[in-house]
Amino acid sequence: MEIPAGRWQWLRLLWPLAWVRLFSSAKDFTANAVLGNPALNRAGLHVWRKSLADRICQARRRRMRRLLPATLTDQWDQTGIVRVDNFLDAAAWTAVCDEVRRAALPMTEMAQPPALTRRGNLDAHLCRGRYPALLGLIRNQTLLGLLQYAAGYRGRPVVAVQCIHSDRTDGHGLHDPQAEWHSDTFHSTAKAWLFLHPVGADDGPLAYVPRSHRLTPARLAWEREQSVTAVSHSNRLHAKGSFRATEADLASMGYGDPMVGVVPGNTLMVADTSGFHRRCPSPSTMVRVEIYFSLRRNPFLAGLYPSLLALPWLKDRWAGWLFAAYSWMRRRGIPSWNPHETPGLDAAEKQVLRRGLA
């Protein structure tokens, strides 16, 4: 007997794993019948889940505050983003830039035309003995503490040399999805960028909406509205839980002007990317080089089990394992980051670094 489509959708709600995943970091409205159910979200499921994750992360932050300077935690509490100028001393800064320029890192690429992102992941095994300044950076306790505070849970971040290319001369009118105002997911996550050269207004700077990390009544009302229709939204990334917002949406939630990261080199920015942010569109061809950090875990249970990258067999060698996994996926035609044949920075990226140190 054929089950009508509508009835089948309700039968999917009986699958126990779909309910268990409410207490995970799962965010894709299209992949889970419970998360994406319009009736449940109209009744407040998404908003309840978002609020619960926020309360748990806030409780963890109260225990972490004493480990960081109050000037930094106060800045994050007020805005959701921290900016630290001259993060490294002059000698360490010069050494980091020099090591990045000459490092033969295995590189991966992801194209989101007109943008191309290239990354060379960094772990302790790769840096030890060859790149001491980079090893010191990825072990920097202030930086790690800021990431954990912004995320609301402890853990080890993914770290990479990241190069952003944008080409507005292609003439195809392609749209960069990272140029849309968006929130990465429903719970606190942390990203950081140490910019290795001055970033100007035409260099695709990071823009962040201050205070958008807070759960105000207006934000929760908007979240509820989005959750009801997310599963059928025309924007694929929105439907997968990275909500996109328009300028009108931001104004309706009471937010003011964004903070735009037009900064000198050696500037660190750490943000909770559940707040609204974007890469500013570049009017012309540009290249940006930075050290990128990302910390994202299960917000509900992160304190009950170790971070994946803290496991003994992964914590110092995860970059090599990840590159091997990307290579395996590429051979099987699975969409992912694509390994690049030539290691290290290309000529344009090296030129940007040299210009930044001039």
Short mmCIF file of C-alpha atoms in Angstrom, two decimals:
data_model
loop_
_atom_site.label_atom_id
_atom_site.label_comp_id
_atom_site.label_asym_id
_atom_site.label_seq_id
_atom_site.Cartn_x
_atom_site.Cartn_y
_atom_site.Cartn_z
CA MET A 1 0.00 0.00 0.00
CA GLU A 2 1.39 3.40 -0.95
CA ILE A 3 1.60 5.89 1.90
CA PRO A 4 0.45 9.41 0.96
CA ALA A 5 3.31 11.94 0.95
CA GLY A 6 1.85 14.03 3.77
CA ARG A 7 1.44 11.01 6.03
CA TRP A 8 4.98 9.87 5.22
CA GLN A 9 6.33 13.22 6.43
CA TRP A 10 4.64 12.70 9.79
CA LEU A 11 5.90 9.11 10.01
CA ARG A 12 9.43 10.48 9.65
CA LEU A 13 8.85 12.36 12.91
CA LEU A 14 8.73 9.00 14.71
CA TRP A 15 12.37 8.26 13.87
CA PRO A 16 14.12 8.42 17.32
CA LEU A 17 17.46 9.64 15.97
CA ALA A 18 15.79 12.74 14.54
CA TRP A 19 14.76 13.73 18.09
CA VAL A 20 18.10 12.80 19.63
CA ARG A 21 19.83 15.15 17.19
CA LEU A 22 17.99 18.09 18.74
CA PHE A 23 20.79 17.97 21.32
CA SER A 24 23.59 18.01 18.77
CA SER A 25 25.06 20.72 16.55
CA ALA A 26 22.83 19.60 13.63
CA LYS A 27 21.46 22.65 11.82
CA ASP A 28 20.23 21.47 8.40
CA PHE A 29 16.45 21.95 8.18
CA THR A 30 16.30 19.81 5.02
CA ALA A 31 18.08 16.79 6.50
CA ASN A 32 15.99 16.24 9.65
CA ALA A 33 12.21 15.93 9.70
CA VAL A 34 12.02 17.27 13.26
CA LEU A 35 14.34 20.26 12.85
CA GLY A 36 12.66 21.29 9.60
CA ASN A 37 9.03 20.69 10.58
CA PRO A 38 7.08 23.95 10.09
CA ALA A 39 4.43 23.10 12.69
CA LEU A 40 6.98 22.32 15.39
CA ASN A 41 8.95 25.46 14.60
CA ARG A 42 5.79 27.55 14.57
CA ALA A 43 5.23 26.19 18.09
CA GLY A 44 8.74 27.33 19.05
CA LEU A 45 11.06 24.33 18.61
CA HIS A 46 13.88 26.22 16.88
CA VAL A 47 13.68 29.19 19.24
CA TRP A 48 13.65 26.87 22.29
CA ARG A 49 16.70 25.01 20.99
CA LYS A 50 18.58 28.24 20.23
CA SER A 51 17.74 29.71 23.65
CA LEU A 52 18.77 26.55 25.50
CA ALA A 53 22.14 26.43 23.71
CA ASP A 54 22.69 30.10 24.56
CA ARG A 55 21.98 29.59 28.28
CA ILE A 56 24.38 26.65 28.47
CA CYS A 57 27.16 28.55 26.67
CA GLN A 58 26.65 31.60 28.87
CA ALA A 59 27.05 29.45 31.98
CA ARG A 60 30.37 28.13 30.66
CA ARG A 61 31.56 31.67 29.86
CA ARG A 62 31.02 32.77 33.45
CA ARG A 63 33.59 30.15 34.50
CA MET A 64 36.05 31.20 31.78
CA ARG A 65 36.00 34.96 32.40
CA ARG A 66 38.68 34.91 35.11
CA LEU A 67 41.20 33.35 32.69
CA LEU A 68 41.21 36.33 30.29
CA PRO A 69 41.81 40.08 30.63
CA ALA A 70 38.60 41.89 31.49
CA THR A 71 39.18 44.37 28.65
CA LEU A 72 38.84 41.55 26.13
CA THR A 73 35.86 39.77 27.67
CA ASP A 74 34.03 43.08 28.16
CA GLN A 75 34.59 43.95 24.50
CA TRP A 76 33.16 40.60 23.41
CA ASP A 77 30.20 40.79 25.82
CA GLN A 78 29.21 44.18 24.42
CA THR A 79 29.65 43.55 20.71
CA GLY A 80 30.24 39.84 19.95
CA ILE A 81 33.62 40.59 18.36
CA VAL A 82 37.07 41.44 19.73
CA ARG A 83 39.72 43.42 17.86
CA VAL A 84 43.34 43.38 19.07
CA ASP A 85 45.82 45.60 17.21
CA ASN A 86 49.52 44.61 17.19
CA PHE A 87 48.62 41.19 18.49
CA LEU A 88 52.16 39.82 18.08
CA ASP A 89 55.35 41.60 19.05
CA ALA A 90 57.46 42.87 16.14
CA ALA A 91 59.89 39.94 16.08
CA ALA A 92 57.16 37.28 16.22
CA TRP A 93 55.10 39.11 13.62
CA THR A 94 57.98 39.29 11.14
CA ALA A 95 58.82 35.61 11.75
CA VAL A 96 55.21 34.48 11.20
CA CYS A 97 54.96 36.37 7.90
CA ASP A 98 58.30 35.00 6.73
CA GLU A 99 57.34 31.42 7.59
CA VAL A 100 53.96 31.72 5.86
CA ARG A 101 55.63 33.06 2.72
CA ARG A 102 58.14 30.18 2.46
CA ALA A 103 56.12 27.31 3.98
CA ALA A 104 55.48 24.37 1.64
CA LEU A 105 52.02 23.70 3.06
CA PRO A 106 49.67 21.20 1.39
CA MET A 107 46.95 23.50 0.01
CA THR A 108 43.24 22.90 -0.58
CA GLU A 109 40.78 25.06 -2.51
CA MET A 110 37.06 25.79 -2.57
CA ALA A 111 35.51 27.90 -5.30
CA GLN A 112 32.43 30.04 -4.66
CA PRO A 113 32.63 32.21 -7.79
CA PRO A 114 33.66 34.96 -8.03
CA ALA A 115 35.61 34.03 -4.88
CA LEU A 116 38.21 31.32 -4.37
CA THR A 117 39.37 30.27 -0.89
CA ARG A 118 42.69 28.47 -0.46
CA ARG A 119 43.81 26.93 2.82
CA GLY A 120 46.92 25.29 4.18
CA ASN A 121 46.01 23.69 7.50
CA LEU A 122 48.46 23.96 10.40
CA ASP A 123 49.06 21.45 13.18
CA ALA A 124 51.90 20.96 15.66
CA HIS A 125 53.48 18.07 13.77
CA LEU A 126 53.70 20.08 10.56
CA CYS A 127 55.13 23.17 12.31
CA ARG A 128 57.47 21.56 14.82
CA GLY A 129 61.14 22.10 13.89
CA ARG A 130 60.31 23.91 10.64
CA TYR A 131 58.03 26.80 11.51
CA PRO A 132 58.61 27.75 15.17
CA ALA A 133 56.81 31.11 14.95
CA LEU A 134 53.67 29.45 13.55
CA LEU A 135 53.91 26.75 16.22
CA GLY A 136 53.98 29.47 18.88
CA LEU A 137 50.96 31.15 17.30
CA ILE A 138 48.78 28.04 17.20
CA ARG A 139 49.67 27.41 20.86
CA ASN A 140 49.04 31.02 21.96
CA GLN A 141 46.99 30.75 25.15
CA THR A 142 45.38 34.20 24.91
CA LEU A 143 44.16 33.48 21.40
CA LEU A 144 42.91 30.02 22.38
CA GLY A 145 41.17 31.45 25.44
CA LEU A 146 39.43 34.12 23.34
CA LEU A 147 38.21 31.51 20.86
CA GLN A 148 36.84 29.33 23.65
CA TYR A 149 35.17 32.29 25.35
CA ALA A 150 33.50 33.43 22.11
CA ALA A 151 32.33 29.88 21.36
CA GLY A 152 31.13 29.23 24.90
CA TYR A 153 32.94 25.90 25.21
CA ARG A 154 36.46 24.55 25.38
CA GLY A 155 38.14 22.74 22.52
CA ARG A 156 40.93 22.94 19.96
CA PRO A 157 40.38 24.99 16.82
CA VAL A 158 41.04 24.25 13.19
CA VAL A 159 43.92 26.54 12.14
CA ALA A 160 44.97 27.39 8.59
CA VAL A 161 46.82 29.85 6.42
CA GLN A 162 43.87 31.18 4.42
CA CYS A 163 44.01 33.06 1.12
CA ILE A 164 40.91 34.74 -0.34
CA HIS A 165 40.84 35.60 -4.05
CA SER A 166 38.02 37.57 -5.63
CA ASP A 167 37.76 38.39 -9.31
CA ARG A 168 35.13 40.95 -10.30
CA THR A 169 36.47 41.17 -13.88
CA ASP A 170 34.97 37.87 -15.07
CA GLY A 171 31.85 39.60 -16.48
CA HIS A 172 29.47 36.81 -15.46
CA GLY A 173 27.72 38.63 -12.62
CA LEU A 174 28.41 35.77 -10.20
CA HIS A 175 27.39 36.18 -6.58
CA ASP A 176 29.63 35.37 -3.61
CA PRO A 177 27.45 33.72 -0.90
CA GLN A 178 29.88 34.91 1.77
CA ALA A 179 29.00 38.50 0.81
CA GLU A 180 25.47 38.02 2.19
CA TRP A 181 24.72 38.92 5.78
CA HIS A 182 24.46 35.57 7.53
CA SER A 183 24.69 33.66 10.80
CA ASP A 184 26.75 30.47 10.64
CA THR A 185 24.42 28.36 12.77
CA PHE A 186 21.90 28.42 15.62
CA HIS A 187 24.46 28.41 18.45
CA SER A 188 27.65 30.24 19.42
CA THR A 189 30.68 29.42 17.28
CA ALA A 190 34.05 31.14 17.18
CA LYS A 191 36.20 32.25 14.28
CA ALA A 192 39.34 34.36 14.33
CA TRP A 193 41.49 36.04 11.71
CA LEU A 194 45.05 37.30 12.14
CA PHE A 195 45.51 39.54 9.11
CA LEU A 196 49.00 39.30 7.61
CA HIS A 197 48.90 42.61 5.71
CA PRO A 198 46.78 45.78 5.78
CA VAL A 199 43.18 45.15 4.73
CA GLY A 200 41.59 48.03 2.85
CA ALA A 201 37.97 48.75 1.96
CA ASP A 202 38.45 47.11 -1.47
CA ASP A 203 40.10 43.96 -0.05
CA GLY A 204 36.91 42.15 0.96
CA PRO A 205 37.15 43.02 4.67
CA LEU A 206 35.16 41.22 7.33
CA ALA A 207 32.03 43.08 8.43
CA TYR A 208 30.21 42.23 11.67
CA VAL A 209 26.95 43.53 13.14
CA PRO A 210 27.68 44.48 16.77
CA ARG A 211 25.37 42.96 19.40
CA SER A 212 23.91 40.47 16.93
CA HIS A 213 25.26 37.65 19.11
CA ARG A 214 22.62 38.48 21.73
CA LEU A 215 19.19 36.85 21.83
CA THR A 216 16.89 39.85 21.98
CA PRO A 217 13.10 39.46 21.63
CA ALA A 218 13.31 40.94 18.12
CA ARG A 219 16.03 38.46 17.10
CA LEU A 220 14.09 35.50 18.48
CA ALA A 221 10.92 36.61 16.68
CA TRP A 222 12.88 36.80 13.40
CA GLU A 223 14.43 33.37 14.07
CA ARG A 224 11.00 31.85 14.65
CA GLU A 225 9.71 33.34 11.40
CA GLN A 226 12.69 32.01 9.44
CA SER A 227 12.49 28.53 10.99
CA VAL A 228 8.89 28.01 9.83
CA THR A 229 9.79 28.37 6.14
CA ALA A 230 13.49 27.38 6.19
CA VAL A 231 13.00 23.82 4.93
CA SER A 232 11.60 25.10 1.62
CA HIS A 233 13.66 28.27 1.31
CA SER A 234 15.06 29.02 -2.15
CA ASN A 235 18.52 29.85 -0.73
CA ARG A 236 20.26 26.50 -0.19
CA LEU A 237 22.51 27.77 2.59
CA HIS A 238 19.57 29.36 4.42
CA ALA A 239 17.66 26.06 4.22
CA LYS A 240 20.68 24.26 5.66
CA GLY A 241 20.61 26.44 8.79
CA SER A 242 22.95 29.33 7.94
CA PHE A 243 20.25 31.99 7.92
CA ARG A 244 20.67 34.88 5.46
CA ALA A 245 19.44 38.36 6.40
CA THR A 246 18.73 41.46 4.36
CA GLU A 247 19.55 45.02 5.37
CA ALA A 248 15.84 45.46 6.12
CA ASP A 249 15.90 42.38 8.38
CA LEU A 250 18.84 43.78 10.34
CA ALA A 251 17.09 47.13 10.76
CA SER A 252 13.88 45.42 11.93
CA MET A 253 15.88 43.66 14.66
CA GLY A 254 17.17 47.02 15.89
CA TYR A 255 20.82 46.67 14.87
CA GLY A 256 23.00 49.64 14.03
CA ASP A 257 25.88 50.10 11.64
CA PRO A 258 28.25 47.16 11.10
CA MET A 259 31.87 47.08 12.20
CA VAL A 260 34.04 46.82 9.08
CA GLY A 261 37.48 45.28 9.44
CA VAL A 262 39.58 47.82 7.56
CA VAL A 263 42.68 47.15 9.64
CA PRO A 264 46.47 47.24 9.59
CA GLY A 265 48.50 44.07 9.42
CA ASN A 266 49.04 42.17 12.70
CA THR A 267 45.41 42.76 13.73
CA LEU A 268 43.51 39.90 15.38
CA MET A 269 39.71 39.71 15.21
CA VAL A 270 37.74 37.07 17.14
CA ALA A 271 33.99 36.79 16.61
CA ASP A 272 30.98 34.72 17.58
CA THR A 273 29.76 33.88 14.10
CA SER A 274 26.25 33.08 15.22
CA GLY A 275 26.09 36.88 14.99
CA PHE A 276 25.52 38.40 11.56
CA HIS A 277 28.62 38.91 9.46
CA ARG A 278 29.81 38.86 5.87
CA ARG A 279 32.77 39.40 3.58
CA CYS A 280 32.36 42.84 2.04
CA PRO A 281 32.09 42.69 -1.76
CA SER A 282 35.26 43.72 -3.58
CA PRO A 283 34.82 46.00 -6.62
CA SER A 284 37.90 44.60 -8.33
CA THR A 285 40.35 41.73 -8.27
CA MET A 286 41.85 41.27 -4.82
CA VAL A 287 43.91 38.82 -2.74
CA ARG A 288 43.82 38.61 1.06
CA VAL A 289 46.10 36.45 3.24
CA GLU A 290 45.48 35.63 6.91
CA ILE A 291 45.75 33.01 9.61
CA TYR A 292 42.27 31.56 10.16
CA PHE A 293 40.93 29.82 13.27
CA SER A 294 37.58 28.06 13.72
CA LEU A 295 36.06 26.40 16.80
CA ARG A 296 32.66 24.72 16.51
CA ARG A 297 31.36 21.94 18.75
CA ASN A 298 28.10 20.53 20.11
CA PRO A 299 26.88 23.42 22.31
CA PHE A 300 24.84 21.17 24.59
CA LEU A 301 27.34 18.43 25.37
CA ALA A 302 30.77 20.00 24.71
CA GLY A 303 31.69 19.80 28.40
CA LEU A 304 30.99 16.07 28.63
CA TYR A 305 33.53 14.73 26.15
CA PRO A 306 36.88 15.88 24.74
CA SER A 307 37.23 17.95 21.59
CA LEU A 308 37.89 15.76 18.55
CA LEU A 309 41.13 17.63 17.82
CA ALA A 310 42.27 17.09 21.42
CA LEU A 311 42.35 13.30 21.07
CA PRO A 312 45.91 11.93 21.46
CA TRP A 313 46.15 10.49 17.94
CA LEU A 314 44.73 13.62 16.30
CA LYS A 315 45.76 16.70 18.27
CA ASP A 316 49.20 17.13 16.68
CA ARG A 317 48.58 15.49 13.27
CA TRP A 318 45.01 16.33 12.24
CA ALA A 319 46.07 18.50 9.27
CA GLY A 320 47.72 15.58 7.48
CA TRP A 321 44.77 13.29 8.14
CA LEU A 322 42.35 15.94 6.87
CA PHE A 323 44.32 16.48 3.67
CA ALA A 324 44.31 12.72 3.08
CA ALA A 325 40.52 12.66 3.62
CA TYR A 326 40.03 15.45 1.07
CA SER A 327 42.20 13.55 -1.42
CA TRP A 328 40.14 10.40 -0.87
CA MET A 329 36.87 12.31 -1.43
CA ARG A 330 38.19 13.94 -4.57
CA ARG A 331 39.10 10.57 -6.10
CA ARG A 332 35.53 9.40 -5.47
CA GLY A 333 33.86 12.54 -6.80
CA ILE A 334 32.53 13.63 -3.41
CA PRO A 335 32.15 17.46 -3.20
CA SER A 336 34.64 18.87 -0.74
CA TRP A 337 37.77 20.98 -0.49
CA ASN A 338 39.99 20.14 -3.47
CA PRO A 339 43.68 19.36 -2.84
CA HIS A 340 45.98 21.51 -4.96
CA GLU A 341 48.96 20.00 -6.72
CA THR A 342 51.43 22.78 -5.81
CA PRO A 343 52.18 23.31 -2.09
CA GLY A 344 52.50 26.73 -0.46
CA LEU A 345 51.40 30.20 -1.48
CA ASP A 346 51.17 31.20 -5.12
CA ALA A 347 52.95 34.23 -6.60
CA ALA A 348 50.07 36.68 -6.03
CA GLU A 349 49.72 35.66 -2.37
CA LYS A 350 53.46 36.05 -1.75
CA GLN A 351 53.40 39.47 -3.38
CA VAL A 352 50.62 40.62 -1.02
CA LEU A 353 52.69 39.49 1.98
CA ARG A 354 55.79 41.29 0.74
CA ARG A 355 53.77 44.47 0.20
CA GLY A 356 52.39 44.19 3.74
CA LEU A 357 55.86 44.09 5.27
CA ALA A 358 57.28 46.88 3.11
#
